[in-house]
Amino acid sequence: MVLKTELCRFSGAKIYPGRGIRFIRSDSQVFLFVNSKCKRLGASNSRSINKMVLKTELCRFSGAKIYPGRGIRFIRSDSQVFLFVNSKCKRYFHNKLKPSKLTWTAMYRKQPKKDIAQEAAKKRRRATKKPYSRSIVGATLEVIQKKRSEKPEIRDAAREAALREIKERVKKAKEIRTKAPDANEDLLPVPKTETEKR
């Protein structure tokens, strides 16, 4: 009886039927290894095998990575799926503990900005002033040009005149307030009744 043997992908040793480790890559390519050592070394050797990309998911409680075939899947009555790394995370989730209060969770580390992996250097943008012309409501082009061509002495004089006028108005308002008699002066106090005195 002749046995069909295959060769190890890493060491080149003979692999008899029912022996060895069969490794199927993500692109459905099959590799055979004699033992786990060959598989480990063969998988790390980039020439023999391209690195495999695993689809990882995140723990709903701690935020840790969950690799395929790992973790605990919990399906709620409203058919919402929760994935947990371990029973500790599942237990804390069911006890309604807040992950932001536990120091070992990703949520806690993001809160006080301790998560180094997430911190990306923000590009500083220089604020540049863009020139634009504001539209002046109710002003015609002639009025705007006249104001621009005014001499500073004339502008200062107009400003002082406006300030003087405002001060005079304030003074007049104060005088009127001081001269006006109090509305409560002509009222006499009402004597208290016996029931109010007690």
XYZ file of C-alpha atoms in Angstrom:
198
model
C 0.000 0.000 0.000
C 1.424 3.389 -1.049
C 0.609 6.421 1.121
C 0.216 9.806 -0.510
C 2.527 12.183 1.343
C 2.677 15.961 1.147
C 5.491 18.365 1.977
C 5.615 20.878 4.817
C 5.396 24.434 3.494
C 8.144 25.635 5.877
C 10.599 22.772 6.537
C 9.950 20.604 3.473
C 9.472 17.454 5.634
C 7.067 14.673 4.588
C 3.525 14.859 5.980
C 1.608 11.568 6.080
C -2.202 11.410 5.739
C -4.071 12.463 8.891
C -0.992 14.306 10.209
C 0.182 17.923 10.162
C -1.602 21.218 10.439
C -3.717 22.561 7.598
C -3.756 26.373 7.424
C -6.303 28.117 5.175
C -5.502 31.726 4.364
C -8.117 34.472 3.906
C -7.703 34.214 0.112
C -8.619 30.470 0.471
C -5.062 29.244 -0.220
C -4.192 26.045 1.727
C -0.836 25.476 3.455
C 0.380 22.327 5.228
C 2.813 22.302 8.156
C 4.406 19.349 10.027
C 3.917 20.841 13.492
C 2.881 24.032 15.281
C 6.477 25.322 15.331
C 6.656 25.176 11.527
C 3.255 26.838 11.290
C 4.306 29.639 13.635
C 7.592 30.234 11.833
C 6.005 29.797 8.402
C 3.212 32.218 9.208
C 5.682 34.828 10.468
C 7.825 34.410 7.363
C 6.414 37.028 5.005
C 7.865 35.337 1.922
C 5.977 32.089 2.406
C 2.648 33.481 3.631
C 1.140 36.923 3.315
C -0.041 38.291 6.638
C -3.659 37.447 7.290
C -6.060 40.253 8.150
C -8.621 39.314 10.785
C -11.921 41.082 11.125
C -12.002 42.201 14.741
C -14.987 43.550 16.622
C -15.126 45.731 19.715
C -16.419 44.782 23.146
C -19.619 46.705 23.928
C -18.460 47.335 27.496
C -14.681 47.660 27.614
C -13.932 48.623 24.004
C -11.286 45.885 23.681
C -10.686 44.035 20.389
C -12.484 40.711 19.959
C -10.897 38.304 17.479
C -12.934 35.751 15.490
C -14.070 32.789 17.593
C -13.581 34.708 20.836
C -15.884 36.617 23.129
C -19.435 36.206 24.391
C -22.390 37.111 22.201
C -25.519 38.302 24.021
C -28.770 38.830 22.117
C -31.382 40.926 23.898
C -35.142 40.375 23.597
C -35.364 43.295 21.149
C -32.892 41.322 18.952
C -29.993 43.701 19.601
C -26.607 41.927 19.610
C -23.939 42.706 22.209
C -20.394 41.315 22.098
C -18.256 41.058 25.233
C -14.586 40.068 25.602
C -15.149 38.010 28.740
C -17.700 37.182 31.427
C -16.463 40.073 33.569
C -17.534 42.603 30.917
C -20.852 40.806 30.440
C -21.529 40.775 34.194
C -20.685 44.468 34.577
C -22.921 45.316 31.594
C -25.876 43.434 33.103
C -25.277 45.111 36.474
C -25.563 48.445 34.619
C -22.127 49.679 35.665
C -20.800 52.633 33.710
C -17.658 51.818 31.699
C -16.598 55.473 31.962
C -16.139 54.993 35.730
C -13.877 51.925 35.461
C -10.222 52.758 34.866
C -9.427 49.745 32.671
C -12.033 50.441 29.958
C -11.432 52.307 26.711
C -14.291 54.690 27.536
C -12.505 55.821 30.725
C -9.233 56.342 28.870
C -10.895 58.435 26.162
C -12.700 60.630 28.698
C -9.654 62.303 30.306
C -7.830 62.068 26.942
C -5.413 59.367 28.100
C -5.835 57.204 25.006
C -2.568 57.751 23.139
C -3.557 55.662 20.112
C -6.547 57.874 19.348
C -4.664 61.155 19.740
C -3.719 62.434 16.322
C -1.683 65.584 15.950
C -4.133 68.246 14.948
C -2.988 70.393 12.075
C -2.906 74.022 13.045
C -4.685 76.159 10.549
C -3.648 79.732 10.293
C -6.609 82.048 10.430
C -6.356 84.363 7.469
C -8.516 87.409 7.111
C -10.284 87.410 3.800
C -10.953 90.872 2.403
C -14.602 91.595 1.785
C -16.776 94.667 1.475
C -19.668 95.079 3.868
C -22.835 96.478 2.443
C -23.998 99.577 4.308
C -27.765 99.671 4.549
C -29.407 102.923 3.466
C -26.171 104.591 2.369
C -25.652 105.647 -1.201
C -22.329 105.598 -2.977
C -22.005 109.432 -2.783
C -22.477 109.402 1.030
C -19.870 106.673 1.489
C -17.328 108.489 -0.717
C -17.979 111.783 1.097
C -17.331 110.146 4.493
C -14.136 108.551 3.229
C -12.803 111.823 1.843
C -13.559 113.766 5.085
C -10.572 115.207 6.891
C -9.788 113.841 10.387
C -10.318 117.313 11.979
C -13.884 117.463 10.668
C -14.554 113.894 11.868
C -13.227 114.700 15.360
C -15.353 117.856 15.566
C -18.500 115.929 14.564
C -17.742 113.235 17.156
C -17.251 115.822 19.937
C -20.498 117.571 19.003
C -22.395 114.264 19.161
C -20.880 113.469 22.599
C -21.774 116.944 23.911
C -25.370 116.494 22.749
C -25.638 113.090 24.515
C -24.219 114.543 27.772
C -26.746 117.413 27.679
C -29.640 114.978 27.201
C -28.456 112.885 30.190
C -28.151 116.072 32.346
C -31.694 117.165 31.444
C -33.082 113.720 32.284
C -31.385 113.853 35.737
C -32.762 117.344 36.447
C -36.297 116.248 35.561
C -36.004 113.247 37.900
C -34.749 115.332 40.842
C -37.380 118.076 40.371
C -40.327 115.647 40.082
C -42.088 115.240 43.462
C -42.385 111.768 44.900
C -45.702 110.136 44.169
C -45.841 108.775 47.748
C -45.505 112.204 49.516
C -49.191 113.180 49.463
C -50.327 109.788 50.798
C -50.991 109.539 54.550
C -50.244 106.390 56.556
C -53.299 104.213 57.221
C -53.913 103.443 60.927
C -53.731 99.756 61.784
C -56.844 97.979 63.002
C -56.953 95.845 66.141
C -56.778 92.587 64.182
C -53.628 93.707 62.380
C -51.873 94.760 65.615
C -52.026 91.273 67.085
